[in-house]
Amino acid sequence: MISKVDRRDFIKITGIAGAGLLLGFPLKSKASGLDAGEGVFSPNAFLQISSDGSIVIWAKNPEIGQGVKTSLPMIIAEELEADWQKVEIRQAGLDERMGSQFAGGSTAIKNNWETLRMAGATARVMLVAAAATRWDVAYAECKASNAIVTHEPTGRKLTYGELADAASQQAIPPIVDLKQPRDFKLLGQSIPGVDNKAIATGQPIFGLDAKPKGMLTAVIARSPVYGGKVKKILDSEALKVSGVVQIVEITPTENPTMLVSGVAVIAKNTWAAIKGREALQIEWEPGAGAEESSTRIKNQFLQNVAQKGSIPLRDDGNVDEAFAEAAKTVEATYEVPFLYHATMEPMNYIADVKADKVECWGPTQVPGRVAGIAEMLTGIPRANVKVNQSRTGGGFGRRLMADYAAEAIFLSKAIQQPVQVVWTREDDLLNDFFRPNGIYKLKASIDNTGHISGWHINASTTSRGMFSGSRDSPHTTEVFPDGFPAGFVPNFRMEYSPVQSVVPRGAWRAPGHNATAFVDQTFLDELATAAGKDPVAMRLEILGKEEKQMHYRDHGGPFYNTKRLRQVIELVAEKSGWYQRAPQGIYRGFAAHFMFGAYVAEVLELTMSASGVPQVVRVHVAVDCGIVVNRAGALAQIEGGIVDGLGAALYGGVTIENGAAAQRNFDTYRLIRYKEAPEVITYLVDSTENPEGLGEMSLPPVSAALCNAIFAATGRRIYKLPVKDNELFQNI
Amino acid sequence: MPIYTLQINNRTVEVEADPDTPLLWVLRDELELKGTKFGCGKAQCGACTVHLNGAAVRSCVLPVSALEYAQITTIEGLSADGSHPVQQAWMEVDVPQCGYCQAGQIMSAAALIERNSNPSDKDIAAAMSGNICRCGTYPRIKQAVLLAAKYARK
Ligand code: FES
Ligand code: FES
């Protein structure tokens, strides 16, 4: 546990040297309407204290529903010793003084933990030093709490507001004391989302709600098949639609994650743009992708896993010998579909490109990438690109791509007016970057002592890394050679073969893991059955009693700790009553997973209706994510991830026919609904380890826990997702 | 284009629009009432839910020409200060994640509680299953509806 951070390290961490430390440069507070003479204490880009005592903290990262507009400022407020009830939280725009600003990989909390603590603590130390100077007493005799500094021996007090001006004259402290976790007052509490009231009263806080003066709306016709290009445009009918202003063709970029070929109907309002697009006649050059289908891709997968994988990833011991000497072998082939992101706020973005500057608004997980694209498409230097961060109606990885922002920038540049690009739900589904589909062929052996002696996985997926043109090996986004039970099974082989396709693929909540946890954790369940063991007991047996740091080369590594994994498994087993017989009519399934630094174990309970429809009634989940920042936020992420993961496992799946998605809207792409959602009971491990993000990790194990419970109920194994695509469950 | 007279949030407004323009886009683009959300345009997700003479309806499939003389309430009209029992409960239970679906959820819940302030689990499931939440806030929606009903009974 780091308790002291050198300021030079801090500056290295944050990259806010100079520019961020506005000491001796008191700003005038606009918001508070103070007299011009009064100062404002703004020691770094993250916070500002005015002489009237008002405190503003900036939320640096995109808020996409993961709660960072609340949790990141909480970290600052804790070290600052501010009174949370009185702090005003403002969303920051893209601002290089704040370091990297993005939403992805569940990294916001862990990557900003020290930086934001330092930001708050630096300000606190300067306020306390200002008070000590004012009273002419020792620094150590003064204490900050609730935005007040107290001289403990005499009980004298000064508020932060009273100290703001003097604090801004203080030297920057070379070393800053961070609080000990046991002294945290705010962190670990349940703090409601800072935008709750704005949301509950319908304030215009989302990207789609923004409307800069003079804004027009664009709805874009894109190729009906992936990779198609505009050949001929007949726009006379579209231009007749009242409200339609202009038709603009979009030139595609070479990389399909940026701009695809299209024709934009630009209108005075959304409905006119939608109607205008309906009236547009376009002849398309379909290109090579017009024949693409799920069947073609699946055949390719099957061919691949029938032979040696093109990329060998791990080969411990001798798998062939283990299989030859086995008491028993088990084989299974798993299949997962393309998944649609389905953010409730469809893609949309606003750009206002002027001769020498650009301003943007809209939902994104990557404001920095938007700025880079703006520079690339307009030639206007990044320093003159302003990116405002709107509250974002869901991300789930979809908005790591900024294709729709590129469209807005392209169009605004073309017509020299602010334009909002609006995608309909049909646009959003067809032009998604899907979770890759794949096939995973597994074989394992159990020796005559009842232990797993060999494990062989041969996987083939439509690698998303390969789609976006990443230089990394195409397996890195798909499978994890160090994932449990690798390293425990003495003979272990993993191989992989990518399949390329025109179908767009991208990161989907818990990328890679959302498929591998299903595969590994259902297969383990099947092996436990084959070995005649309890599934929980078998995992604990594999992990062993001794604490080990397991090598883990993927995100969340370089190690994972067996004791922490063991602890969540034991915790959920105990709390859910796993070792007692399940109540009549309740069937249970278990799964556990490590990803992105956090440990999760789940016990799922379901009932079966008379017609054989599983209803998930309850999910028990134990999580070790280190220190919990916002308890309510953590619980929400865990619950939401479980509900979301269940929906995807039960119903989610995109099929490709004739070069395009066969599903169009929520009538054909089914999402989980209220009546299908279970109760979720969460157990958080008390920990003083540094905090890990929580946006993704509860999701991966739930599909396996579900399918293992279905096995408990029916004796049938599910090898193919979604569950509804299995013959037995077609009526769900 | 024809002009329509609408009753929205107890105000009378006139809008010029194509007869087939969905109420959703009239609210959002013409009246600057952005609280009502666009999710699917096909009556599938509930993001655009408003009240029409007190009943929860999907504004994305309601043509403006069919709405003259109807009483329409949007999330902005439920209460501007968030004092409606459903809004109160939503904030207290801390329901929202991304928040995008929540105006629709709140409108569906408010219509339910207006006609039944003691809803059973089944009643809640029937009223709330037309609203999709990709963030998976359903467990807290349940708590919030029950709490709102309690407030409404007082
Ligand atoms: S937008 Fe109206 S129901 Fe989805
Ligand atoms: S809160 Fe995000 S969709 Fe419901």
Tab-separated table of C-alpha atoms in Angstrom, chain A residues 157-500:
chain	number	residue	atom	x	y	z
A	157	LYS	CA	-11.138	26.741	12.954
A	158	LEU	CA	-10.910	28.076	9.422
A	159	THR	CA	-13.069	26.932	6.533
A	160	TYR	CA	-11.632	25.968	3.168
A	161	GLY	CA	-13.333	29.021	1.718
A	162	GLU	CA	-11.559	31.283	4.185
A	163	LEU	CA	-8.280	29.595	3.327
A	164	ALA	CA	-8.685	29.406	-0.456
A	165	ASP	CA	-6.818	32.594	-1.242
A	166	ALA	CA	-3.958	31.899	1.167
A	167	ALA	CA	-3.681	28.281	0.037
A	168	SER	CA	-3.110	29.407	-3.500
A	169	GLN	CA	-0.010	31.312	-2.277
A	170	GLN	CA	1.448	28.166	-0.665
A	171	ALA	CA	4.399	26.337	-2.147
A	172	ILE	CA	3.583	23.007	-3.728
A	173	PRO	CA	4.390	20.370	-1.131
A	174	PRO	CA	7.221	18.046	-2.220
A	175	ILE	CA	5.691	15.095	-0.405
A	176	VAL	CA	2.066	14.536	0.412
A	177	ASP	CA	0.556	12.222	2.991
A	178	LEU	CA	-2.215	10.058	1.663
A	179	LYS	CA	-4.856	8.811	4.046
A	180	GLN	CA	-4.767	5.254	5.334
A	181	PRO	CA	-7.674	3.173	4.005
A	182	ARG	CA	-8.908	2.637	7.555
A	183	ASP	CA	-9.398	6.401	7.835
A	184	PHE	CA	-11.566	6.666	4.737
A	185	LYS	CA	-14.891	8.305	5.461
A	186	LEU	CA	-16.440	8.627	2.035
A	187	LEU	CA	-14.863	5.745	0.143
A	188	GLY	CA	-16.716	2.526	0.775
A	189	GLN	CA	-19.993	4.343	1.389
A	190	SER	CA	-23.014	4.099	-0.889
A	191	ILE	CA	-23.178	7.393	-2.756
A	192	PRO	CA	-26.035	7.920	-5.237
A	193	GLY	CA	-25.200	8.896	-8.814
A	194	VAL	CA	-24.562	12.622	-9.124
A	195	ASP	CA	-26.812	12.906	-12.184
A	196	ASN	CA	-29.760	11.036	-10.672
A	197	LYS	CA	-31.937	14.108	-10.378
A	198	ALA	CA	-31.151	15.302	-13.887
A	199	ILE	CA	-32.045	11.840	-15.164
A	200	ALA	CA	-35.239	11.532	-13.138
A	201	THR	CA	-36.476	14.926	-14.300
A	202	GLY	CA	-35.543	14.478	-17.969
A	203	GLN	CA	-32.803	17.097	-18.251
A	204	PRO	CA	-31.060	17.236	-21.651
A	205	ILE	CA	-27.774	15.690	-20.546
A	206	PHE	CA	-27.181	13.055	-23.213
A	207	GLY	CA	-25.374	13.505	-26.502
A	208	LEU	CA	-28.560	13.110	-28.490
A	209	ASP	CA	-30.087	15.970	-26.468
A	210	ALA	CA	-27.442	18.550	-27.337
A	211	LYS	CA	-28.336	21.210	-29.878
A	212	PRO	CA	-25.795	23.894	-30.703
A	213	LYS	CA	-27.197	26.901	-32.528
A	214	GLY	CA	-27.821	26.309	-36.206
A	215	MET	CA	-27.526	22.542	-35.924
A	216	LEU	CA	-28.862	20.347	-38.715
A	217	THR	CA	-29.571	16.626	-38.473
A	218	ALA	CA	-28.122	13.950	-40.733
A	219	VAL	CA	-29.430	10.445	-41.272
A	220	ILE	CA	-27.148	8.320	-43.406
A	221	ALA	CA	-27.845	5.557	-45.897
A	222	ARG	CA	-25.065	2.972	-45.645
A	223	SER	CA	-24.494	-0.106	-47.740
A	224	PRO	CA	-27.076	-2.861	-47.147
A	225	VAL	CA	-24.180	-5.364	-47.163
A	226	TYR	CA	-20.839	-5.075	-45.381
A	227	GLY	CA	-18.136	-3.469	-47.476
A	228	GLY	CA	-20.476	-2.212	-50.227
A	229	LYS	CA	-19.876	1.145	-51.923
A	230	VAL	CA	-22.111	3.827	-53.414
A	231	LYS	CA	-22.317	3.539	-57.185
A	232	LYS	CA	-25.061	5.946	-58.144
A	233	ILE	CA	-27.282	8.362	-56.227
A	234	LEU	CA	-30.735	9.516	-57.304
A	235	ASP	CA	-31.666	12.207	-54.816
A	236	SER	CA	-34.445	14.202	-56.479
A	237	GLU	CA	-37.227	12.571	-54.419
A	238	ALA	CA	-35.297	12.930	-51.184
A	239	LEU	CA	-34.731	16.624	-51.807
A	240	LYS	CA	-38.490	17.075	-52.212
A	241	VAL	CA	-39.160	15.971	-48.647
A	242	SER	CA	-40.015	19.057	-46.666
A	243	GLY	CA	-37.214	19.931	-44.256
A	244	VAL	CA	-34.474	18.205	-46.242
A	245	VAL	CA	-31.639	20.633	-46.903
A	246	GLN	CA	-28.849	18.800	-48.656
A	247	ILE	CA	-27.532	15.401	-49.718
A	248	VAL	CA	-23.855	14.629	-49.141
A	249	GLU	CA	-21.919	11.540	-50.151
A	250	ILE	CA	-19.473	10.160	-47.600
A	251	THR	CA	-16.151	8.917	-48.948
A	252	PRO	CA	-15.002	5.858	-47.050
A	253	THR	CA	-11.618	5.557	-45.389
A	254	GLU	CA	-9.518	2.485	-46.060
A	255	ASN	CA	-9.900	1.258	-42.482
A	256	PRO	CA	-13.538	0.135	-42.065
A	257	THR	CA	-13.557	1.155	-38.387
A	258	MET	CA	-13.495	4.807	-39.454
A	259	LEU	CA	-15.742	5.863	-42.342
A	260	VAL	CA	-17.821	3.558	-44.504
A	261	SER	CA	-19.345	4.526	-47.823
A	262	GLY	CA	-22.675	6.306	-47.437
A	263	VAL	CA	-25.064	9.047	-48.426
A	264	ALA	CA	-26.200	11.562	-45.812
A	265	VAL	CA	-29.567	13.255	-45.880
A	266	ILE	CA	-29.164	16.504	-44.018
A	267	ALA	CA	-32.368	18.079	-42.760
A	268	LYS	CA	-33.838	20.602	-40.370
A	269	ASN	CA	-35.023	17.875	-38.012
A	270	THR	CA	-34.673	14.150	-37.391
A	271	TRP	CA	-37.984	13.041	-38.876
A	272	ALA	CA	-37.362	14.922	-42.117
A	273	ALA	CA	-33.935	13.307	-42.372
A	274	ILE	CA	-35.448	9.853	-41.795
A	275	LYS	CA	-38.142	10.467	-44.421
A	276	GLY	CA	-35.587	11.915	-46.784
A	277	ARG	CA	-33.486	8.818	-46.516
A	278	GLU	CA	-36.499	6.646	-47.303
A	279	ALA	CA	-36.966	8.642	-50.487
A	280	LEU	CA	-33.341	8.340	-51.511
A	281	GLN	CA	-32.498	5.937	-54.330
A	282	ILE	CA	-29.013	4.496	-54.301
A	283	GLU	CA	-27.363	1.909	-56.446
A	284	TRP	CA	-24.728	0.014	-54.471
A	285	GLU	CA	-21.615	-1.812	-55.559
A	286	PRO	CA	-21.938	-4.742	-53.151
A	287	GLY	CA	-18.315	-5.876	-53.212
A	288	ALA	CA	-16.825	-9.157	-52.086
A	289	GLY	CA	-18.688	-9.261	-48.780
A	290	ALA	CA	-22.162	-9.700	-50.259
A	291	GLU	CA	-21.945	-13.474	-49.989
A	292	GLU	CA	-20.826	-13.571	-46.364
A	293	SER	CA	-22.875	-15.748	-44.045
A	294	SER	CA	-22.779	-17.331	-40.611
A	295	THR	CA	-22.781	-20.689	-42.365
A	296	ARG	CA	-19.606	-19.866	-44.330
A	297	ILE	CA	-17.900	-18.656	-41.166
A	298	LYS	CA	-18.969	-21.671	-39.146
A	299	ASN	CA	-17.686	-24.076	-41.768
A	300	GLN	CA	-14.362	-22.295	-41.622
A	301	PHE	CA	-14.286	-22.617	-37.825
A	302	LEU	CA	-15.045	-26.317	-38.033
A	303	GLN	CA	-12.292	-26.858	-40.567
A	304	ASN	CA	-9.857	-24.965	-38.374
A	305	VAL	CA	-10.549	-26.826	-35.157
A	306	ALA	CA	-10.346	-30.179	-36.975
A	307	GLN	CA	-6.678	-29.513	-37.597
A	308	LYS	CA	-3.707	-28.002	-35.768
A	309	GLY	CA	-4.312	-24.366	-34.860
A	310	SER	CA	-2.344	-21.852	-36.900
A	311	ILE	CA	-1.163	-20.148	-33.711
A	312	PRO	CA	0.179	-22.452	-30.965
A	313	LEU	CA	-0.288	-20.695	-27.618
A	314	ARG	CA	0.660	-23.098	-24.891
A	315	ASP	CA	1.920	-26.650	-24.657
A	316	ASP	CA	2.741	-27.787	-21.112
A	317	GLY	CA	3.777	-31.418	-20.515
A	318	ASN	CA	2.500	-33.930	-22.999
A	319	VAL	CA	-1.212	-33.785	-23.684
A	320	ASP	CA	-1.218	-36.769	-26.028
A	321	GLU	CA	0.346	-39.021	-23.419
A	322	ALA	CA	-2.050	-37.811	-20.777
A	323	PHE	CA	-4.988	-38.656	-23.033
A	324	ALA	CA	-3.508	-42.073	-23.860
A	325	GLU	CA	-3.086	-42.937	-20.183
A	326	ALA	CA	-6.371	-41.438	-19.012
A	327	ALA	CA	-9.008	-43.244	-17.009
A	328	LYS	CA	-11.573	-41.113	-18.781
A	329	THR	CA	-11.643	-38.440	-21.473
A	330	VAL	CA	-14.329	-35.858	-22.148
A	331	GLU	CA	-14.812	-33.899	-25.356
A	332	ALA	CA	-17.059	-30.972	-26.141
A	333	THR	CA	-17.359	-28.340	-28.847
A	334	TYR	CA	-18.767	-24.957	-27.886
A	335	GLU	CA	-20.203	-22.284	-30.102
A	336	VAL	CA	-20.839	-18.591	-29.393
A	337	PRO	CA	-22.598	-16.114	-31.702
A	338	PHE	CA	-21.936	-12.557	-32.797
A	339	LEU	CA	-23.402	-10.230	-30.172
A	340	TYR	CA	-24.873	-6.796	-30.713
A	341	HIS	CA	-23.942	-3.962	-28.330
A	342	ALA	CA	-27.452	-2.539	-28.151
A	343	THR	CA	-26.633	0.586	-26.179
A	344	MET	CA	-29.998	2.131	-25.405
A	345	GLU	CA	-28.840	5.454	-26.814
A	346	PRO	CA	-28.177	4.755	-30.484
A	347	MET	CA	-24.996	6.123	-32.061
A	348	ASN	CA	-25.122	9.862	-32.625
A	349	TYR	CA	-22.636	12.691	-32.670
A	350	ILE	CA	-22.430	16.432	-33.270
A	351	ALA	CA	-19.556	18.226	-34.929
A	352	ASP	CA	-19.178	21.907	-35.697
A	353	VAL	CA	-16.256	22.370	-38.068
A	354	LYS	CA	-15.231	25.982	-38.630
A	355	ALA	CA	-12.377	27.270	-40.789
A	356	ASP	CA	-9.845	27.008	-37.982
A	357	LYS	CA	-11.496	25.085	-35.157
A	358	VAL	CA	-13.732	22.150	-34.373
A	359	GLU	CA	-16.169	21.609	-31.521
A	360	CYS	CA	-17.806	18.258	-30.779
A	361	TRP	CA	-20.550	16.881	-28.545
A	362	GLY	CA	-21.830	13.398	-28.104
A	363	PRO	CA	-21.540	9.990	-26.546
A	364	THR	CA	-18.129	8.343	-26.740
A	365	GLN	CA	-15.779	6.185	-24.722
A	366	VAL	CA	-12.776	7.721	-26.478
A	367	PRO	CA	-12.864	11.529	-26.592
A	368	GLY	CA	-9.152	11.602	-27.424
A	369	ARG	CA	-9.700	9.411	-30.446
A	370	VAL	CA	-12.459	11.753	-31.613
A	371	ALA	CA	-10.030	14.669	-31.413
A	372	GLY	CA	-7.466	12.702	-33.386
A	373	ILE	CA	-10.020	11.869	-36.069
A	374	ALA	CA	-11.093	15.512	-36.247
A	375	GLU	CA	-7.501	16.536	-36.829
A	376	MET	CA	-7.067	13.853	-39.452
A	377	LEU	CA	-10.240	14.648	-41.383
A	378	THR	CA	-10.052	18.449	-41.211
A	379	GLY	CA	-6.340	19.188	-40.966
A	380	ILE	CA	-7.124	21.453	-38.018
A	381	PRO	CA	-4.561	20.913	-35.251
A	382	ARG	CA	-5.744	19.007	-32.217
A	383	ALA	CA	-5.138	22.020	-30.006
A	384	ASN	CA	-8.045	23.706	-31.797
A	385	VAL	CA	-10.399	20.747	-31.400
A	386	LYS	CA	-12.739	20.998	-28.442
A	387	VAL	CA	-14.433	17.764	-27.361
A	388	ASN	CA	-17.275	18.112	-24.863
A	389	GLN	CA	-18.147	14.949	-22.970
A	390	SER	CA	-21.871	14.245	-22.873
A	391	ARG	CA	-23.383	11.692	-20.569
A	392	THR	CA	-23.439	8.516	-22.629
A	393	GLY	CA	-26.395	6.153	-22.868
A	394	GLY	CA	-24.379	2.963	-22.626
A	395	GLY	CA	-21.027	1.962	-24.063
A	396	PHE	CA	-20.243	-1.737	-23.570
A	397	GLY	CA	-17.296	-1.274	-25.924
A	398	ARG	CA	-19.300	-0.037	-28.912
A	399	ARG	CA	-18.200	3.526	-28.397
A	400	LEU	CA	-14.526	2.622	-28.385
A	401	MET	CA	-15.099	3.017	-32.114
A	402	ALA	CA	-15.640	6.594	-33.217
A	403	ASP	CA	-16.962	5.890	-36.712
A	404	TYR	CA	-20.177	7.845	-36.100
A	405	ALA	CA	-18.179	10.816	-34.773
A	406	ALA	CA	-16.059	10.670	-37.911
A	407	GLU	CA	-19.265	10.903	-39.950
A	408	ALA	CA	-20.355	14.034	-38.109
A	409	ILE	CA	-16.951	15.645	-38.569
A	410	PHE	CA	-16.883	14.720	-42.252
A	411	LEU	CA	-20.354	16.173	-42.845
A	412	SER	CA	-19.875	19.352	-40.861
A	413	LYS	CA	-16.683	19.985	-42.752
A	414	ALA	CA	-18.552	19.448	-46.012
A	415	ILE	CA	-21.407	21.846	-45.246
A	416	GLN	CA	-19.650	24.207	-42.812
A	417	GLN	CA	-22.497	24.029	-40.326
A	418	PRO	CA	-22.995	22.127	-37.071
A	419	VAL	CA	-24.412	18.682	-37.853
A	420	GLN	CA	-25.775	15.955	-35.643
A	421	VAL	CA	-25.545	12.477	-37.093
A	422	VAL	CA	-28.404	10.307	-35.798
A	423	TRP	CA	-28.505	6.550	-36.220
A	424	THR	CA	-31.812	4.734	-36.102
A	425	ARG	CA	-31.949	1.436	-34.229
A	426	GLU	CA	-31.760	-0.402	-37.534
A	427	ASP	CA	-28.599	1.548	-38.475
A	428	ASP	CA	-27.176	0.805	-35.064
A	429	LEU	CA	-27.711	-2.945	-35.297
A	430	LEU	CA	-26.616	-3.385	-38.896
A	431	ASN	CA	-23.488	-1.254	-38.462
A	432	ASP	CA	-22.435	-2.507	-35.074
A	433	PHE	CA	-18.990	-3.929	-34.356
A	434	PHE	CA	-20.145	-7.259	-33.016
A	435	ARG	CA	-18.618	-9.474	-30.362
A	436	PRO	CA	-16.719	-12.037	-32.475
A	437	ASN	CA	-18.338	-15.427	-32.900
A	438	GLY	CA	-16.348	-18.609	-32.498
A	439	ILE	CA	-16.008	-22.306	-31.941
A	440	TYR	CA	-13.990	-23.865	-29.131
A	441	LYS	CA	-13.138	-27.532	-29.247
A	442	LEU	CA	-12.111	-29.026	-25.926
A	443	LYS	CA	-10.842	-32.345	-24.732
A	444	ALA	CA	-9.683	-33.260	-21.239
A	445	SER	CA	-8.582	-36.346	-19.389
A	446	ILE	CA	-9.137	-37.564	-15.866
A	447	ASP	CA	-6.468	-39.893	-14.495
A	448	ASN	CA	-7.063	-42.876	-12.253
A	449	THR	CA	-6.697	-40.706	-9.125
A	450	GLY	CA	-9.643	-38.600	-10.281
A	451	HIS	CA	-7.579	-35.527	-11.227
A	452	ILE	CA	-7.623	-33.598	-14.468
A	453	SER	CA	-4.418	-34.724	-16.155
A	454	GLY	CA	-4.745	-33.177	-19.609
A	455	TRP	CA	-6.572	-30.256	-21.212
A	456	HIS	CA	-6.603	-29.356	-24.870
A	457	ILE	CA	-8.403	-26.366	-26.325
A	458	ASN	CA	-8.437	-25.576	-30.015
A	459	ALA	CA	-10.309	-22.356	-30.744
A	460	SER	CA	-11.243	-20.433	-33.848
A	461	THR	CA	-12.990	-17.058	-33.824
A	462	THR	CA	-13.520	-14.048	-36.065
A	463	SER	CA	-10.751	-12.141	-34.296
A	464	ARG	CA	-11.667	-8.518	-33.699
A	465	GLY	CA	-8.015	-7.539	-33.582
A	466	MET	CA	-7.730	-8.843	-37.108
A	467	PHE	CA	-10.759	-6.835	-38.227
A	468	SER	CA	-9.439	-3.516	-36.945
A	469	GLY	CA	-6.023	-4.163	-38.468
A	470	SER	CA	-4.221	-4.483	-35.135
A	471	ARG	CA	-0.546	-5.428	-35.344
A	472	ASP	CA	-0.856	-7.745	-32.340
A	473	SER	CA	-1.378	-11.446	-32.869
A	474	PRO	CA	-5.069	-12.030	-33.680
A	475	HIS	CA	-5.502	-14.337	-30.668
A	476	THR	CA	-4.824	-11.603	-28.101
A	477	THR	CA	-8.380	-10.271	-28.229
A	478	GLU	CA	-9.925	-13.760	-28.176
A	479	VAL	CA	-8.334	-16.330	-25.856
A	480	PHE	CA	-6.154	-16.173	-22.744
A	481	PRO	CA	-3.387	-18.767	-22.482
A	482	ASP	CA	-2.890	-18.098	-18.762
A	483	GLY	CA	-6.539	-18.306	-17.748
A	484	PHE	CA	-7.580	-20.852	-15.143
A	485	PRO	CA	-7.048	-23.849	-15.171
A	486	ALA	CA	-3.887	-23.292	-17.260
A	487	GLY	CA	-0.842	-23.685	-15.043
A	488	PHE	CA	-2.634	-26.203	-12.813
A	489	VAL	CA	-3.249	-28.991	-15.290
A	490	PRO	CA	0.167	-30.628	-15.907
A	491	ASN	CA	-0.497	-31.360	-19.577
A	492	PHE	CA	-2.121	-28.358	-21.202
A	493	ARG	CA	-2.305	-27.341	-24.837
A	494	MET	CA	-3.959	-24.275	-26.346
A	495	GLU	CA	-4.056	-23.422	-30.024
A	496	TYR	CA	-5.957	-20.898	-32.054
A	497	SER	CA	-6.824	-20.016	-35.649
A	498	PRO	CA	-8.398	-16.697	-36.642
A	499	VAL	CA	-11.056	-16.303	-39.327
A	500	GLN	CA	-11.239	-13.077	-41.284
